[in-house]
PDB file of C-alpha atoms in Angstrom:
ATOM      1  CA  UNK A   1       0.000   0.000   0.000  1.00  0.00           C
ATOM      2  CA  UNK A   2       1.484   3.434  -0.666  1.00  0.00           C
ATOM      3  CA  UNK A   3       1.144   6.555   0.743  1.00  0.00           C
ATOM      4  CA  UNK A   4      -0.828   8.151  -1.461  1.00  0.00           C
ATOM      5  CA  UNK A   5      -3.611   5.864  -1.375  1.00  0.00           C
ATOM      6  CA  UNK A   6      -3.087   4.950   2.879  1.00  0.00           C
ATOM      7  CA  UNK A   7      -5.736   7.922   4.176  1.00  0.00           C
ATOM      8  CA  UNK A   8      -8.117   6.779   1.849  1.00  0.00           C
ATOM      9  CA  UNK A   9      -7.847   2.906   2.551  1.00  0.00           C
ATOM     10  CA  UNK A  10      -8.182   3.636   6.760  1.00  0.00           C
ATOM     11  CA  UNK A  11     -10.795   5.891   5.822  1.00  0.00           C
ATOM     12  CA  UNK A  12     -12.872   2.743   3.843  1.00  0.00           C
ATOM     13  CA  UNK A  13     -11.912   0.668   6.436  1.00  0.00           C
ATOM     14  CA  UNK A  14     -13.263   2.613   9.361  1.00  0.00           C
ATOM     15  CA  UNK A  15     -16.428   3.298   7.878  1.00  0.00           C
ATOM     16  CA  UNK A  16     -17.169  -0.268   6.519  1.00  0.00           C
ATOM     17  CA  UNK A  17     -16.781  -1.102  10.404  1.00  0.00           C
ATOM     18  CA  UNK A  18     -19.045   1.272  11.488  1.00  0.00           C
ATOM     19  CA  UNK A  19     -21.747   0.925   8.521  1.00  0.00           C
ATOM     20  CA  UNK A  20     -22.039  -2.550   9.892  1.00  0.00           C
ATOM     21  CA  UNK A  21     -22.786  -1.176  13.297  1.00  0.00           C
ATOM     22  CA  UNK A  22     -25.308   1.525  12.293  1.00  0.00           C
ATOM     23  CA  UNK A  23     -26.789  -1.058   9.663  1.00  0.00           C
ATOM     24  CA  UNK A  24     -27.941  -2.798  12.235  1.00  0.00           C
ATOM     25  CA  UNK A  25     -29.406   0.559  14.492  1.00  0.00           C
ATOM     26  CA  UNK A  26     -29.482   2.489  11.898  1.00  0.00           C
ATOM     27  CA  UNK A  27     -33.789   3.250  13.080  1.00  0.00           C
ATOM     28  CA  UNK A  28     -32.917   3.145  16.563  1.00  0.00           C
ATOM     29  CA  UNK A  29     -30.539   5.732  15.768  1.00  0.00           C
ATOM     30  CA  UNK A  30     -33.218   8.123  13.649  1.00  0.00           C
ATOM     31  CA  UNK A  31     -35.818   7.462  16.384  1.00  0.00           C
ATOM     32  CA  UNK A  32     -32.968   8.651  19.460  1.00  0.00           C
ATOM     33  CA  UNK A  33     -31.804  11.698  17.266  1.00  0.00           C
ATOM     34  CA  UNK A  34     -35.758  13.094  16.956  1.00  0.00           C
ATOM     35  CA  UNK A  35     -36.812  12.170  20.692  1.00  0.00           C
ATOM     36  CA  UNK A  36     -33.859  13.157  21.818  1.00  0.00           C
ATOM     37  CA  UNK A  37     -33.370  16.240  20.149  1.00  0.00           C
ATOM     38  CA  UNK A  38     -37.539  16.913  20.392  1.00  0.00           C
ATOM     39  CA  UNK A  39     -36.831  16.621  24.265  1.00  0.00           C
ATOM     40  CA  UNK A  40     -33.722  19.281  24.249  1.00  0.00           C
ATOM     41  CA  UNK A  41     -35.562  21.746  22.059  1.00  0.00           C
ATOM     42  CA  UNK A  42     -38.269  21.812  24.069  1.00  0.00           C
ATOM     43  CA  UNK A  43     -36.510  22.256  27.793  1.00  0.00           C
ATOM     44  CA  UNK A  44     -34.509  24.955  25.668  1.00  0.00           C
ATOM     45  CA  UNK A  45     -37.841  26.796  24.737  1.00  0.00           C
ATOM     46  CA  UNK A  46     -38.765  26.720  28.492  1.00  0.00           C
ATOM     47  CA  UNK A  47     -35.168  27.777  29.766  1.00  0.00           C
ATOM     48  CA  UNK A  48     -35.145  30.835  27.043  1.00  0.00           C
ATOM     49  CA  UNK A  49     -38.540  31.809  28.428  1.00  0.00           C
ATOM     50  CA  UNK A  50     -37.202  31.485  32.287  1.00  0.00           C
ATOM     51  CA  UNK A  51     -34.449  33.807  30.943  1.00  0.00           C
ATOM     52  CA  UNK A  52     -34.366  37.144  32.513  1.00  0.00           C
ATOM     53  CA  UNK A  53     -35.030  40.088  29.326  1.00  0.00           C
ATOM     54  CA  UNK A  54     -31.356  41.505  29.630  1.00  0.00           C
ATOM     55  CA  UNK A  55     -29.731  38.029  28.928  1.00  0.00           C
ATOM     56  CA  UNK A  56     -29.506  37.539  24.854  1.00  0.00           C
ATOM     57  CA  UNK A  57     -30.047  34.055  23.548  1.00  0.00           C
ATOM     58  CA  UNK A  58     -27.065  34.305  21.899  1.00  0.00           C
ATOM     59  CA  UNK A  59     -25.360  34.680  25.180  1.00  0.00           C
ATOM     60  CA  UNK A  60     -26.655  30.614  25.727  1.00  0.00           C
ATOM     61  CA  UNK A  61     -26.560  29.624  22.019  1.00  0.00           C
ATOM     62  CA  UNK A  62     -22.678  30.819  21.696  1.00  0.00           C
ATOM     63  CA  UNK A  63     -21.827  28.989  24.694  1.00  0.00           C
ATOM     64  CA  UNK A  64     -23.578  25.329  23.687  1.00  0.00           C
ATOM     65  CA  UNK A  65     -22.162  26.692  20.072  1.00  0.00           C
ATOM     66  CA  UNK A  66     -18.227  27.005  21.593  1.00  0.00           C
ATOM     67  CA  UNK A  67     -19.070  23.666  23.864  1.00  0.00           C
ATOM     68  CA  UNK A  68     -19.551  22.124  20.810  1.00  0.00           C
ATOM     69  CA  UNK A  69     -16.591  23.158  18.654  1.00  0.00           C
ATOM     70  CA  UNK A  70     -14.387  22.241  21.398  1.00  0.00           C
ATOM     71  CA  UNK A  71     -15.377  18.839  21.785  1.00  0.00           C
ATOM     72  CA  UNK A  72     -13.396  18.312  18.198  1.00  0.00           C
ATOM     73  CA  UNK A  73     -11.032  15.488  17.479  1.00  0.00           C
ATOM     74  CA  UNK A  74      -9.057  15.083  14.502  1.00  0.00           C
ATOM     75  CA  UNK A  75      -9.377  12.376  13.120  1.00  0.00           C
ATOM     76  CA  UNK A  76      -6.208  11.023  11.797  1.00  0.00           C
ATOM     77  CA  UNK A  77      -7.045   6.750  11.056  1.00  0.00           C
ATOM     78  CA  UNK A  78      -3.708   6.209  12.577  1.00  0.00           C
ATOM     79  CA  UNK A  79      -2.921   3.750  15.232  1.00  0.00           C
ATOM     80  CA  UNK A  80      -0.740   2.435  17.668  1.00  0.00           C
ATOM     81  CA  UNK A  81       0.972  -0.175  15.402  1.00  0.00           C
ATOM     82  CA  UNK A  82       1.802   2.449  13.012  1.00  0.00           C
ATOM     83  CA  UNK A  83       4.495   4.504  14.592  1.00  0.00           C
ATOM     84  CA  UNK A  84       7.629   2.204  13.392  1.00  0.00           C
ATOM     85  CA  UNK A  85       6.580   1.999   9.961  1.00  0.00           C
ATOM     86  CA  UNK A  86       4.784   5.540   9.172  1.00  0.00           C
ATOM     87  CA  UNK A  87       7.678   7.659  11.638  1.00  0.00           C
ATOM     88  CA  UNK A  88      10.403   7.537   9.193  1.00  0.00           C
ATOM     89  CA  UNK A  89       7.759   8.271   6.849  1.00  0.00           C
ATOM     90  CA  UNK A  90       6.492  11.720   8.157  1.00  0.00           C
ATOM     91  CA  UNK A  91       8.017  14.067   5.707  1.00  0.00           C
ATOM     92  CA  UNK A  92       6.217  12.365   2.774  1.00  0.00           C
ATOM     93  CA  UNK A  93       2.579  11.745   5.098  1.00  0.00           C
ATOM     94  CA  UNK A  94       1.440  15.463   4.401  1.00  0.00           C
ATOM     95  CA  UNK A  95      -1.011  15.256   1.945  1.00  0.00           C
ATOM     96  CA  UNK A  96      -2.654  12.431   4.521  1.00  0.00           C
ATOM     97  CA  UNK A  97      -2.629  14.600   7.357  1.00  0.00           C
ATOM     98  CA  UNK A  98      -4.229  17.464   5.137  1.00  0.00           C
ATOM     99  CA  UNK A  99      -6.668  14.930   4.315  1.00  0.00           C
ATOM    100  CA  UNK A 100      -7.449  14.390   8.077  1.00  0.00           C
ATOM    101  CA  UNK A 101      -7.374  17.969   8.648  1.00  0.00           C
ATOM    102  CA  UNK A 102      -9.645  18.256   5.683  1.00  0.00           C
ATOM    103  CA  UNK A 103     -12.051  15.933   6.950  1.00  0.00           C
ATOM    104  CA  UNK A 104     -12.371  16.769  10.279  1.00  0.00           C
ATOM    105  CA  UNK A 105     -12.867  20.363   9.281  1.00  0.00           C
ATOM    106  CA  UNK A 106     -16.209  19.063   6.924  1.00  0.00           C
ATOM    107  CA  UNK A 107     -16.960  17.031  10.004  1.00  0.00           C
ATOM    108  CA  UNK A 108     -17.483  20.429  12.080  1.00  0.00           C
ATOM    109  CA  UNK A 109     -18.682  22.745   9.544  1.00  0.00           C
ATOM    110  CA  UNK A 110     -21.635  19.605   8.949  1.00  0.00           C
ATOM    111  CA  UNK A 111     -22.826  20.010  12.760  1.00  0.00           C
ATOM    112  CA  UNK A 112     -22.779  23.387  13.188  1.00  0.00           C
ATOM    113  CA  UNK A 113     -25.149  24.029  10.106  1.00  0.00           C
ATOM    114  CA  UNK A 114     -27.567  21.486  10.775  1.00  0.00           C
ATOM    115  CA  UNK A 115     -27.127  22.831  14.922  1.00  0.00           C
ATOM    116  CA  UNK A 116     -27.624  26.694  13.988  1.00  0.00           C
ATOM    117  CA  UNK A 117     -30.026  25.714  11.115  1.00  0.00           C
ATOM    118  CA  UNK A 118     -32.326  24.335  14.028  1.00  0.00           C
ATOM    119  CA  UNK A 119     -31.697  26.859  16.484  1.00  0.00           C
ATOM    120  CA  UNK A 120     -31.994  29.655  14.776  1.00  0.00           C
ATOM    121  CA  UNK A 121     -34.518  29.516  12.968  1.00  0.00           C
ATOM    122  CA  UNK A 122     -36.756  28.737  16.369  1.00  0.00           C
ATOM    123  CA  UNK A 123     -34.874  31.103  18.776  1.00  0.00           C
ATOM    124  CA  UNK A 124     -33.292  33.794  16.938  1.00  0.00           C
ATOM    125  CA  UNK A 125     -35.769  35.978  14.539  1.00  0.00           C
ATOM    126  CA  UNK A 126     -32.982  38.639  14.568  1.00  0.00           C
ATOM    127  CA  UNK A 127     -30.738  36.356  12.507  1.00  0.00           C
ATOM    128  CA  UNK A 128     -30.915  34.569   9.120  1.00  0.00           C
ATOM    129  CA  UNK A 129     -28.912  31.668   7.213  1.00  0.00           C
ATOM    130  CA  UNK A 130     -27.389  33.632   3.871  1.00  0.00           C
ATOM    131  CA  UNK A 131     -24.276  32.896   2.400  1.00  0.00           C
ATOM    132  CA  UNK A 132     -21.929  35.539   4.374  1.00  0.00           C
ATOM    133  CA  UNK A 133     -22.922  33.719   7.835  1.00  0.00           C
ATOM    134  CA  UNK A 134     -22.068  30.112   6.127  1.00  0.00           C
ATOM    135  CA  UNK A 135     -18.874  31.825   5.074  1.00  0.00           C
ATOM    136  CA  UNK A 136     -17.934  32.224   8.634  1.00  0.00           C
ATOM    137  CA  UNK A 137     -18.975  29.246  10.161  1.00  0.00           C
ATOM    138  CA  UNK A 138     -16.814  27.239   7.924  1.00  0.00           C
ATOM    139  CA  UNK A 139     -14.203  29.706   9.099  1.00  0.00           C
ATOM    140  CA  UNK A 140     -14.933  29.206  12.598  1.00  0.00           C
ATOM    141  CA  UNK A 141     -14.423  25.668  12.078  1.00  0.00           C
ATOM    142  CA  UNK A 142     -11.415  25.796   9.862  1.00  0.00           C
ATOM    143  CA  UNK A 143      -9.734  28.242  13.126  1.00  0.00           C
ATOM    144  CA  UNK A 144     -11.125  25.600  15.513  1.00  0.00           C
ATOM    145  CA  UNK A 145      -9.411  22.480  13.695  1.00  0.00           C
ATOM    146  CA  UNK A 146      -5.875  24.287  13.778  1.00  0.00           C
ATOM    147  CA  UNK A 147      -6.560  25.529  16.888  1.00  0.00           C
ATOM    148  CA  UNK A 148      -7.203  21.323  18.412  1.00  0.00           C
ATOM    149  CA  UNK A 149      -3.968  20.620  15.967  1.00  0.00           C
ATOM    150  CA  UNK A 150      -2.018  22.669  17.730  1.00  0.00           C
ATOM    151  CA  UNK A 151      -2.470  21.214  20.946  1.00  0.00           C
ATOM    152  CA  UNK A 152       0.036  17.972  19.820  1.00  0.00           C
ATOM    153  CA  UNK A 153       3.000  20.688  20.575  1.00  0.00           C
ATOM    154  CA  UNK A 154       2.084  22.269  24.071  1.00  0.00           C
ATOM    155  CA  UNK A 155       4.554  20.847  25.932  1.00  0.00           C
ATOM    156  CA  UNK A 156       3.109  21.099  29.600  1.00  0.00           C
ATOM    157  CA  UNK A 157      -0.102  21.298  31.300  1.00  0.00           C
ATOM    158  CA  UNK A 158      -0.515  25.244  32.059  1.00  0.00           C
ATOM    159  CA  UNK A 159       0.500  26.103  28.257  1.00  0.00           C
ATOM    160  CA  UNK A 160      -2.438  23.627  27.459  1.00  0.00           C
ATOM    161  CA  UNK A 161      -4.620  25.310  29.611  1.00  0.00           C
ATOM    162  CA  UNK A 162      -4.031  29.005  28.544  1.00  0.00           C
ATOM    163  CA  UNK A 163      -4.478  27.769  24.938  1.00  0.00           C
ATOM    164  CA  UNK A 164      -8.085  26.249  25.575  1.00  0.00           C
ATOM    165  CA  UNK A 165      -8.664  29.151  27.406  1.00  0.00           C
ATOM    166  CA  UNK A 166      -7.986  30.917  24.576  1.00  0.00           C
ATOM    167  CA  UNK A 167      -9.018  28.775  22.153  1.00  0.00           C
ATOM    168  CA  UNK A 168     -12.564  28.779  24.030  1.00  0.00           C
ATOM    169  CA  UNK A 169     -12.693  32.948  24.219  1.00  0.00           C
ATOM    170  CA  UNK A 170     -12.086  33.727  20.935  1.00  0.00           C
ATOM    171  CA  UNK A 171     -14.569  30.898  19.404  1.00  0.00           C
ATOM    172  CA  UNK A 172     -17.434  32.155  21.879  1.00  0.00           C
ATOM    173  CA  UNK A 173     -16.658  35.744  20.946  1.00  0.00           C
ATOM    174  CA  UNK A 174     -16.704  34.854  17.146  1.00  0.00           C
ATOM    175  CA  UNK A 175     -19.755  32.489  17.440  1.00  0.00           C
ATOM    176  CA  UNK A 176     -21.561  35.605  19.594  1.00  0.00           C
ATOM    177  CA  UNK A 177     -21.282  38.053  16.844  1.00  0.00           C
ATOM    178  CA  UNK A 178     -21.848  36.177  14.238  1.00  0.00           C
ATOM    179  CA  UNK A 179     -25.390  35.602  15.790  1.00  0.00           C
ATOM    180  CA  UNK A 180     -25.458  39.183  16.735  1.00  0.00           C
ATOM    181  CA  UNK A 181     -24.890  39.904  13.072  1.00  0.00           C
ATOM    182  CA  UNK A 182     -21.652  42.035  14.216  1.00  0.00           C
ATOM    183  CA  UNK A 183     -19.097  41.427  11.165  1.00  0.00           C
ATOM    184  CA  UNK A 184     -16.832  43.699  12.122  1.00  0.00           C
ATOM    185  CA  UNK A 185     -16.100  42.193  15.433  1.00  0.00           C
ATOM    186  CA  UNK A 186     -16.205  39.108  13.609  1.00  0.00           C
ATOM    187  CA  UNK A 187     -13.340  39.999  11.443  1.00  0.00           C
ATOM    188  CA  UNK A 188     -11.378  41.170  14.867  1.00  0.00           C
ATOM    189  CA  UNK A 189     -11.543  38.019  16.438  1.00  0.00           C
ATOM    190  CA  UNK A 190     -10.588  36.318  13.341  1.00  0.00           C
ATOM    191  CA  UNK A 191      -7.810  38.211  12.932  1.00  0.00           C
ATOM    192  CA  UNK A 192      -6.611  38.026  16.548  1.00  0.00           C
ATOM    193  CA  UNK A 193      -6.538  33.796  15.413  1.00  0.00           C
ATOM    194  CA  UNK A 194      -5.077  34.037  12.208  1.00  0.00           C
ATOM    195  CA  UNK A 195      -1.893  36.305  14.427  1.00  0.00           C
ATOM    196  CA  UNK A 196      -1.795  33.717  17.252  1.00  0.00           C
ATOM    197  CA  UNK A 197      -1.737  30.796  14.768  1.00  0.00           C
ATOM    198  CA  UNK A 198       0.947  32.066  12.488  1.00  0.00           C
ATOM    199  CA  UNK A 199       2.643  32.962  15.542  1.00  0.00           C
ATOM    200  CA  UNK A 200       2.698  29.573  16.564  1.00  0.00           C
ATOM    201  CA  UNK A 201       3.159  27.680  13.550  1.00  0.00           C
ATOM    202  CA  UNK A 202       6.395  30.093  12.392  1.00  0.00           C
ATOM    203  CA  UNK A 203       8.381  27.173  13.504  1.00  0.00           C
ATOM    204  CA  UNK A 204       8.812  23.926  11.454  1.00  0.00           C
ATOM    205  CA  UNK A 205       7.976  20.924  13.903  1.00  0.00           C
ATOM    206  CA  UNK A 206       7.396  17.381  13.818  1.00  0.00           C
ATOM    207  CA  UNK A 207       4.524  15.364  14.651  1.00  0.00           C
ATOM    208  CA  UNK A 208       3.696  14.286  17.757  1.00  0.00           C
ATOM    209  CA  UNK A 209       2.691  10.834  17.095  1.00  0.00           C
ATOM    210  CA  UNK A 210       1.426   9.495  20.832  1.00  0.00           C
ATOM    211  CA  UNK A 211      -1.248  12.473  20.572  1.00  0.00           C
ATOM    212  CA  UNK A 212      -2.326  11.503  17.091  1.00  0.00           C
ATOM    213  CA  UNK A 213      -3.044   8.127  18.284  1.00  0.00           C
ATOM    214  CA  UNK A 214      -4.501   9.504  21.743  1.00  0.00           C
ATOM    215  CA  UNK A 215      -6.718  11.545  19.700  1.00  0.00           C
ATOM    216  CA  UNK A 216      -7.987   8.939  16.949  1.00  0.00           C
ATOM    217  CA  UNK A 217      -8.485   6.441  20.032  1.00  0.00           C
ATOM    218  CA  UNK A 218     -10.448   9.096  21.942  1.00  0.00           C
ATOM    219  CA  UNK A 219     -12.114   9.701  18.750  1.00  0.00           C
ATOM    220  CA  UNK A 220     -13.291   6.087  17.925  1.00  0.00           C
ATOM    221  CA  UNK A 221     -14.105   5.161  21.570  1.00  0.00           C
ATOM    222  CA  UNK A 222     -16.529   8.225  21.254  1.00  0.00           C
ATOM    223  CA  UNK A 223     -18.016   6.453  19.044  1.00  0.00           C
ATOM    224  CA  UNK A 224     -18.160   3.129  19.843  1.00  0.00           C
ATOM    225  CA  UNK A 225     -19.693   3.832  23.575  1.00  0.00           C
ATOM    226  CA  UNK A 226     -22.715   5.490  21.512  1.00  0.00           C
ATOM    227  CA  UNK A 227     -23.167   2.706  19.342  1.00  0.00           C
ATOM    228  CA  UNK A 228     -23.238   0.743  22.618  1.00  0.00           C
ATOM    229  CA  UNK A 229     -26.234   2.350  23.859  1.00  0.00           C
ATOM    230  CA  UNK A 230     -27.974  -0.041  21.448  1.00  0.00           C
ATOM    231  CA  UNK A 231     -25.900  -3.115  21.064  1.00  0.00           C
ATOM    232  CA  UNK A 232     -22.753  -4.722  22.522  1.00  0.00           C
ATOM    233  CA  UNK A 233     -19.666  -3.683  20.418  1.00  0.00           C
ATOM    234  CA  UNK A 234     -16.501  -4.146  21.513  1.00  0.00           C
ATOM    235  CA  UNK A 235     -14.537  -1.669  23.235  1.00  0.00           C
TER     236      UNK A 235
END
């Protein structure tokens, strides 16, 4: 198998295993999603009306909207029995983890339009889906997947916090105007990003291969315990 054609291979492979899974609860699934989400709306109607007049529902909606975004993974396909043979690799795996990048990023962009689509257009008469608001959220996301990338280099625990700190302030700040149809704040925040990330990334570094795999295992088992809400997979 060759490197071109590896990302695309794990990427058939995972999903073959998990179209068997959701074959089989594939209407479980579709019933859970509407009751589910049917429930949430409704408490969500009842907690906006409990809200006192001064507190905007994009206050709440840009907080469950940031929550959301930073519950990312990347998903990479890699595992633990890759390291020996993909590490001397690593300057030719690029394109695959632009791929991953890629498709993590479509991952994100796909929940928050079908979130916001919902949301908004039962909470929030002030604001409308057009093409300039899509424009940001998939540059929202695109911020939020370098942003989670990043993390693989922070080489303690406080530098990890300050950066989800971060990461978390500038999201809800970007995700609040947005709603509040602010642009030019918008554009602020965004540009605050784009500084910190070139900042960061002005250094050529390697990849830090236990957090890839920590991250696609976190990732998978994610998904696995959900599945296991309906049958017995293993784990």
């Amino acid at each position: 198998m060759s490197v071109k054609t590896l990302w695309g291979s794990r990427v058939q492979e995972y999903y073959r295993k998990m179209f068997r899974y959701y074959a089989i609860i594939g209407a479980n699934v579709f019933y859970f999603f509407l009751i589910i989400g049917s429930v949430l709306i409704y408490f969500f109607h009842l907690f906006v009306q409990w809200l006192p007049p001064e507190l905007a529902v994009e206050v709440i909606l840009s907080l469950i909207v940031t929550y959301i975004l930073t519950q990312t993974k990347v998903r990479t396909f890699v595992e633990k029995a890759d390291i020996p043979f993909l590490l001397p690799l690593e300057s030719r795996l690029t394109p695959y983890f632009i791929r991953s990048l890629l498709y993590s990023w479509v991952i994100d962009v796909s929940k928050l339009v079908i979130f916001l689509t919902i949301f908004i257009s039962l909470f929030l008469d002030t604001t409308s889906l057009h093409l300039l608001f899509l424009l940001f959220i998939v540059a929202i996301a695109g911020f939020n997947i370098v942003m989670k990338w990043i993390e693989q280099w922070l080489e303690n625990r406080i530098q990890l916090l300050l950066h989800r700190l971060n990461r978390f302030l500038l999201l809800y700040f970007m995700v609040y105007f947005l709603l509040k149809d602010d642009w030019m704040y918008v554009l602020i925040f965004m540009s605050v990003h784009v500084v910190y990330i070139l900042y960061f990334m002005r250094k050529r570094r390697t990849l830090n291969w236990l957090w890839q795999i920590d991250e696609e295992e976190r990732g998978r088992l994610k998904n696995l315990r959900f599945i296991n809400f309906f049958i017995d997979v293993p784990i």
